[in-house]
Coordinates of C-alpha atoms in Angstrom, one line a residue:
X803 CA -1.9 7.8 -24.5
X804 CA -5.1 6.6 -22.9
X805 CA -6.1 6.9 -19.2
X806 CA -8.9 6.5 -16.7
X807 CA -9.1 10.0 -15.3
X808 CA -10.8 11.3 -12.1
X809 CA -12.3 14.5 -13.3
X810 CA -14.6 15.1 -10.3
X811 CA -14.4 13.7 -6.8
X812 CA -16.8 10.9 -5.9
X813 CA -17.7 10.2 -9.5
X814 CA -16.6 7.4 -11.8
X815 CA -13.3 7.6 -13.7
X816 CA -13.6 8.6 -17.4
X817 CA -11.8 6.9 -20.3
X818 CA -9.8 9.6 -21.9
X819 CA -7.4 10.0 -24.8
X820 CA -4.5 12.4 -23.9
X821 CA -1.5 13.8 -25.8
X822 CA 1.7 11.7 -25.4
X823 CA 3.9 13.3 -22.7
X824 CA 7.6 14.0 -22.8
X825 CA 9.8 13.4 -19.7
X826 CA 11.5 16.5 -18.3
X827 CA 14.9 16.7 -16.6
X828 CA 15.3 13.9 -14.1
X829 CA 12.2 12.1 -15.3
X830 CA 11.5 8.9 -17.3
X831 CA 8.4 7.9 -19.3
X832 CA 7.2 4.4 -18.7
X833 CA 4.9 2.3 -20.9
X834 CA 2.6 0.7 -18.2
X835 CA 2.5 -3.1 -18.2
X836 CA 0.3 -3.3 -15.1
X837 CA -1.0 -1.1 -12.2
X838 CA -2.3 -2.4 -9.0
X839 CA -5.6 -1.1 -7.5
X840 CA -5.1 0.0 -3.9
X841 CA -7.5 1.1 -1.2
X842 CA -5.7 4.5 -1.2
X843 CA -7.1 4.9 -4.7
X844 CA -10.5 4.7 -3.2
X845 CA -9.6 7.4 -0.7
X846 CA -8.5 9.6 -3.6
X847 CA -11.6 9.0 -5.6
X848 CA -13.8 9.5 -2.6
X849 CA -12.1 12.8 -1.6
X850 CA -11.1 11.5 1.8
X851 CA -7.5 12.8 1.5
X852 CA -6.7 16.5 1.9
X853 CA -6.0 18.9 -0.9
X854 CA -7.0 16.7 -3.8
X855 CA -5.7 17.4 -7.3
X856 CA -8.3 17.0 -10.0
X857 CA -8.3 16.1 -12.8
X858 CA -5.9 13.3 -11.8
X859 CA -5.0 9.9 -13.1
X860 CA -5.0 7.5 -10.1
X861 CA -2.8 4.5 -9.6
X862 CA 0.5 4.1 -7.7
X863 CA 1.5 0.4 -8.0
X864 CA 3.0 0.7 -11.4
X865 CA 5.2 -1.7 -13.4
X866 CA 6.4 -1.0 -16.9
X867 CA 9.2 -0.5 -19.4
X868 CA 11.0 2.8 -19.7
X869 CA 10.5 4.1 -23.3
X870 CA 12.0 7.7 -22.9
X871 CA 14.6 9.2 -20.6
X872 CA 14.8 12.9 -19.7
X873 CA 18.1 14.8 -19.3
X874 CA 20.2 14.2 -16.3
X875 CA 18.9 10.8 -15.5
X876 CA 21.6 8.4 -14.3
X877 CA 21.4 4.7 -13.8
X878 CA 18.2 4.0 -15.9
X879 CA 17.9 3.2 -19.6
X880 CA 15.3 2.8 -22.3
X881 CA 13.8 -0.7 -22.2
X882 CA 14.5 -1.3 -18.5
X883 CA 11.6 -2.5 -16.3
X884 CA 10.9 -0.4 -13.3
X885 CA 8.3 0.0 -10.6
X886 CA 6.8 3.3 -9.3
X887 CA 5.4 3.6 -5.8
X888 CA 3.1 6.0 -3.9
X889 CA 5.8 8.4 -2.9
X890 CA 6.7 9.9 -6.2
X891 CA 8.9 12.9 -5.4
X892 CA 10.5 14.6 -2.4
X893 CA 12.2 18.0 -2.1
X894 CA 15.5 16.7 -0.7
X895 CA 16.1 19.8 1.3
X896 CA 13.6 19.9 4.2
X897 CA 14.6 18.7 7.7
X898 CA 13.0 15.3 7.2
X899 CA 14.8 14.7 3.9
X900 CA 18.1 15.8 5.6
X901 CA 17.5 13.2 8.4
X902 CA 16.9 10.4 5.8
X903 CA 13.2 10.4 6.7
X904 CA 12.0 11.4 3.2
X905 CA 8.7 9.6 3.9
X906 CA 7.8 12.6 6.0
X907 CA 9.0 15.2 3.5
X908 CA 7.4 18.7 3.8
X909 CA 6.9 19.1 0.1
X910 CA 6.3 15.7 -1.5
X911 CA 4.4 14.5 -4.5
X912 CA 2.3 11.3 -4.5
X913 CA 1.8 9.1 -7.5
X914 CA -1.9 9.0 -8.5
X915 CA -2.8 11.7 -6.0
X916 CA -0.8 14.9 -6.6
X917 CA 0.9 13.7 -9.8
X918 CA -0.6 11.5 -12.5
X919 CA -0.4 7.8 -11.9
X920 CA -0.6 4.5 -13.6
X921 CA -4.3 4.0 -14.5
X922 CA -3.0 4.7 -18.0
X923 CA -1.0 3.3 -20.9
X924 CA 1.9 5.6 -20.1
X925 CA 3.2 7.6 -17.1
X926 CA 5.9 10.1 -16.3
X927 CA 7.9 9.4 -13.2
X928 CA 10.7 11.0 -11.2
X929 CA 13.6 8.8 -12.1
X930 CA 14.8 8.8 -8.5
X931 CA 11.6 7.0 -7.5
X932 CA 11.6 4.4 -10.2
X933 CA 12.9 1.1 -8.8
X934 CA 14.7 -1.3 -11.2
X935 CA 12.8 -4.7 -11.1
X936 CA 14.9 -6.9 -13.3
X937 CA 13.3 -9.5 -15.6
X938 CA 12.0 -12.1 -13.1
X939 CA 8.3 -12.3 -12.4
X940 CA 5.2 -11.1 -14.3
X941 CA 4.2 -7.4 -14.3
X942 CA 0.8 -8.3 -12.8
X943 CA 2.4 -10.2 -9.9
X944 CA 4.9 -7.5 -9.1
X945 CA 2.5 -4.5 -9.2
X946 CA 0.9 -5.1 -5.7
X947 CA 4.4 -5.2 -4.2
X948 CA 4.8 -1.5 -5.0
X949 CA 2.4 -0.4 -2.3
X950 CA 0.7 -3.3 -0.6
X951 CA 4.0 -5.0 -0.2
X952 CA 6.1 -2.0 0.6
X953 CA 3.7 -0.5 3.2
X954 CA 3.3 -4.0 4.7
X955 CA 7.1 -4.3 4.9
X956 CA 7.5 -1.0 6.6
X957 CA 4.7 -1.7 9.0
X958 CA 6.2 -5.1 9.9
X959 CA 9.5 -3.3 10.7
X960 CA 7.6 -0.9 13.0
X961 CA 5.9 -3.9 14.7
X962 CA 9.3 -5.1 16.0
X963 CA 10.8 -8.5 16.2
X964 CA 7.9 -10.2 18.1
X965 CA 6.9 -13.7 16.9
X966 CA 3.1 -13.4 17.3
X967 CA 1.7 -10.6 15.1
X968 CA -2.0 -9.9 14.4
X969 CA -3.1 -8.5 11.0
X970 CA -6.4 -6.6 11.1
X971 CA -8.0 -6.6 7.6
X972 CA -6.8 -9.4 5.4
X973 CA -6.6 -7.8 2.0
X974 CA -3.8 -7.1 -0.5
X975 CA -1.2 -5.9 2.1
X976 CA -1.9 -8.5 4.7
X977 CA -1.8 -11.4 2.3
X978 CA 1.7 -10.4 1.3
X979 CA 2.9 -9.7 4.9
X980 CA 1.6 -13.0 6.1
X981 CA 3.9 -14.7 3.6
X982 CA 6.8 -12.5 4.7
X983 CA 6.2 -13.5 8.3
X984 CA 6.0 -17.2 7.3
X985 CA 9.4 -16.8 5.7
X986 CA 10.8 -15.1 8.8
X987 CA 9.4 -17.8 11.1
X988 CA 6.7 -15.6 12.8
X989 CA 3.2 -16.6 13.6
X990 CA 0.3 -14.7 11.8
X991 CA -3.0 -14.1 13.6
X992 CA -5.5 -12.9 11.0
X993 CA -8.5 -10.8 11.8
X994 CA -11.3 -10.3 9.2
X995 CA -14.8 -8.9 9.1
X996 CA -16.9 -11.0 11.5
X997 CA -18.3 -14.0 9.8
X998 CA -16.0 -13.7 6.7
X999 CA -15.2 -17.4 6.6
X1000 CA -13.7 -17.2 3.0
X1001 CA -11.1 -14.6 4.1
X1002 CA -10.3 -16.6 7.2
X1003 CA -9.8 -19.7 5.1
X1004 CA -7.6 -17.7 2.7
X1005 CA -5.5 -16.5 5.6
X1006 CA -5.0 -20.0 6.9
X1007 CA -3.9 -21.1 3.4
X1008 CA -1.1 -18.6 3.6
X1009 CA 0.2 -19.9 6.9
X1010 CA -1.9 -18.1 9.6
X1011 CA -2.0 -20.1 12.8
X1012 CA -5.3 -18.5 13.8
X1013 CA -8.0 -16.6 11.9
X1014 CA -11.2 -15.1 13.2
X1015 CA -13.4 -12.0 13.3
X1016 CA -12.1 -8.6 14.3
X1017 CA -14.5 -8.7 17.2
X1018 CA -12.7 -11.8 18.7
X1019 CA -9.7 -12.0 21.0
X1020 CA -6.8 -14.2 19.8
X1021 CA -6.1 -17.4 21.8
X1022 CA -2.9 -15.9 23.3
X1023 CA -1.6 -12.3 23.7
X1024 CA 0.1 -10.9 20.6
X1025 CA 3.5 -9.2 20.5
X1026 CA 2.2 -6.7 18.0
X1027 CA -0.7 -6.0 15.7
X1028 CA -0.9 -4.2 12.4
X1029 CA -4.2 -2.6 11.3
X1030 CA -4.6 -2.4 7.5
X1031 CA -8.4 -1.9 7.7
X1032 CA -9.6 1.7 7.7
X1033 CA -11.8 1.3 10.8
X1034 CA -10.8 3.3 13.8
X1035 CA -12.9 1.1 16.1
X1036 CA -10.3 -1.6 15.7
X1037 CA -7.6 0.4 17.6
X1038 CA -9.0 -0.4 21.1
X1039 CA -9.6 -4.0 20.1
X1040 CA -6.0 -4.4 18.9
X1041 CA -4.6 -2.7 22.0
X1042 CA -6.5 -5.3 24.1
X1043 CA -5.1 -8.1 22.0
X1044 CA -1.4 -7.3 22.5
X1045 CA 0.6 -8.1 25.6
X1046 CA 2.2 -5.7 28.0
X1047 CA 4.8 -3.7 26.1
X1048 CA 3.2 -4.7 22.8
X1049 CA 2.7 -2.4 19.8
X1050 CA -0.2 -1.6 17.5
X1051 CA 0.8 -0.2 14.1
X1052 CA -1.8 1.8 12.0
X1053 CA -0.8 1.2 8.4
X1054 CA -3.4 3.1 6.5
X1055 CA -3.2 6.6 5.1
X1056 CA -6.8 7.2 6.1
X1057 CA -8.9 5.8 8.9
X1058 CA -12.2 6.6 10.5
X1059 CA -12.1 8.4 13.8
X1060 CA -10.7 6.6 16.8
X1061 CA -13.4 6.1 19.5
X1062 CA -12.8 7.0 23.1
X1063 CA -11.3 4.1 25.1
X1064 CA -10.2 3.6 28.7
X1065 CA -6.6 4.3 29.5
X1066 CA -6.3 0.8 30.8
X1067 CA -6.2 -0.4 27.2
X1068 CA -3.0 1.6 26.6
X1069 CA -1.4 1.2 30.0
X1070 CA 1.5 -1.2 30.8
X1071 CA 3.6 0.4 28.1
X1072 CA 1.6 -0.6 25.1
X1073 CA 2.4 1.6 22.1
X1074 CA 0.3 3.0 19.3
X1075 CA 2.1 4.2 16.2
X1076 CA 1.3 5.1 12.6
X1077 CA 3.2 4.4 9.4
X1078 CA 3.4 7.2 6.8
X1079 CA 4.4 6.4 3.2
X1080 CA 7.8 4.8 2.7
X1081 CA 11.4 5.6 1.9
X1082 CA 13.3 4.6 -1.2
X1083 CA 15.5 2.4 0.9
X1084 CA 12.4 0.5 2.1
X1085 CA 11.7 -0.1 -1.6
X1086 CA 15.2 -1.2 -2.4
X1087 CA 15.4 -3.5 0.6
X1088 CA 12.0 -5.2 0.1
X1089 CA 12.2 -5.6 -3.7
X1090 CA 15.6 -7.2 -3.4
X1091 CA 14.4 -9.7 -0.7
X1092 CA 10.9 -10.5 -2.2
X1093 CA 12.1 -13.0 -4.8
X1094 CA 13.7 -15.2 -2.2
X1095 CA 10.7 -15.1 0.2
X1096 CA 8.5 -17.2 -2.1
X1097 CA 5.7 -14.6 -2.1
X1098 CA 2.7 -15.7 -4.2
X1099 CA 0.6 -12.7 -4.9
X1100 CA -3.0 -13.6 -5.6
X1101 CA -4.4 -11.2 -8.2
X1102 CA -7.6 -10.5 -10.1
X1103 CA -7.0 -8.8 -13.4
X1104 CA -9.1 -6.1 -15.0
X1105 CA -8.7 -4.4 -18.4
X1106 CA -7.7 -0.7 -17.9
X1107 CA -11.1 0.4 -19.1
X1108 CA -12.7 -1.5 -16.2
X1109 CA -11.0 0.5 -13.5
X1110 CA -14.3 1.6 -12.1
X1111 CA -15.4 -2.0 -11.7
X1112 CA -12.1 -2.9 -10.0
X1113 CA -12.6 -0.1 -7.5
X1114 CA -16.2 -1.1 -6.9
X1115 CA -15.1 -4.8 -6.3
X1116 CA -12.3 -3.6 -3.9
X1117 CA -14.8 -1.5 -2.0
X1118 CA -17.2 -4.5 -1.7
X1119 CA -14.5 -7.0 -0.9
X1120 CA -15.4 -9.2 -3.9
X1121 CA -11.9 -10.7 -4.4
X1122 CA -9.1 -12.1 -2.4
X1123 CA -5.6 -10.6 -2.6
X1124 CA -5.1 -7.7 -5.0
X1125 CA -6.7 -6.2 -8.1
X1126 CA -4.5 -5.2 -11.0
X1127 CA -5.3 -3.2 -14.2
X1128 CA -3.7 -4.2 -17.5
X1129 CA -3.7 -1.8 -20.4

């Protein structure tokens, strides 16, 4: 197998040839067809997440075909197309797992962070966290759904049933969530970097009723706001943008420090919550609904060997939608 390996934090990934791996009990081996490039991959490469495992193969938006099955695997077969998300393993025994809140597991493994991921031609996955995808749709189009789509879906559920929802940071996740909201009959208010006319135009093309800079206030109070950008300074701005009793959802796994802000911004029962990871049920629910929502994922493809270029372009905001690596 070949892979782009992170051998040292804050340095480029290295093209490497590795021995083929054999799935153990409860595992499957997947021939990777496509792997999305997520902002969390940047956090891994940049050493912004605690207790990093190096060397590591990044990548956690994986789509591919099972080509080997370990002992004890039930419900999956060789030749089946599956998707592998960020949450790659849970203990099943801690209090959070017992409460069906496995996204908060005390002893988890994360794909592309604490277990090898999909910036490779092949990957080993816990069979319990490999979602059957069926045959509809191209691998490249499905890959971003495995994180950008899933975390957006969970974040939207946390935002509540309000009709007016603001999205701060209009990247891979937001451009999917905007289409989910259009399907559900909600109104999207898109907040981009100040002056990013291209991103604002892109948001309107996906149904946003308003698009402007993150330094602007929306034309009417929002029921909720979801922050996908990793900028802590956006939290007070989002709190000011939501109505009394509104909710601000922080969707990123990493964010810069939150600045001091007056209590007045939080008062009147406004709520500030974070979203951590996802559950398998989130995955099953979203992936079963996605085909009927008419989601058109905009992707920019890169050969696997160009993973460093894809990460650099993501960091600089050089594309709309999502980047996807193809072996």
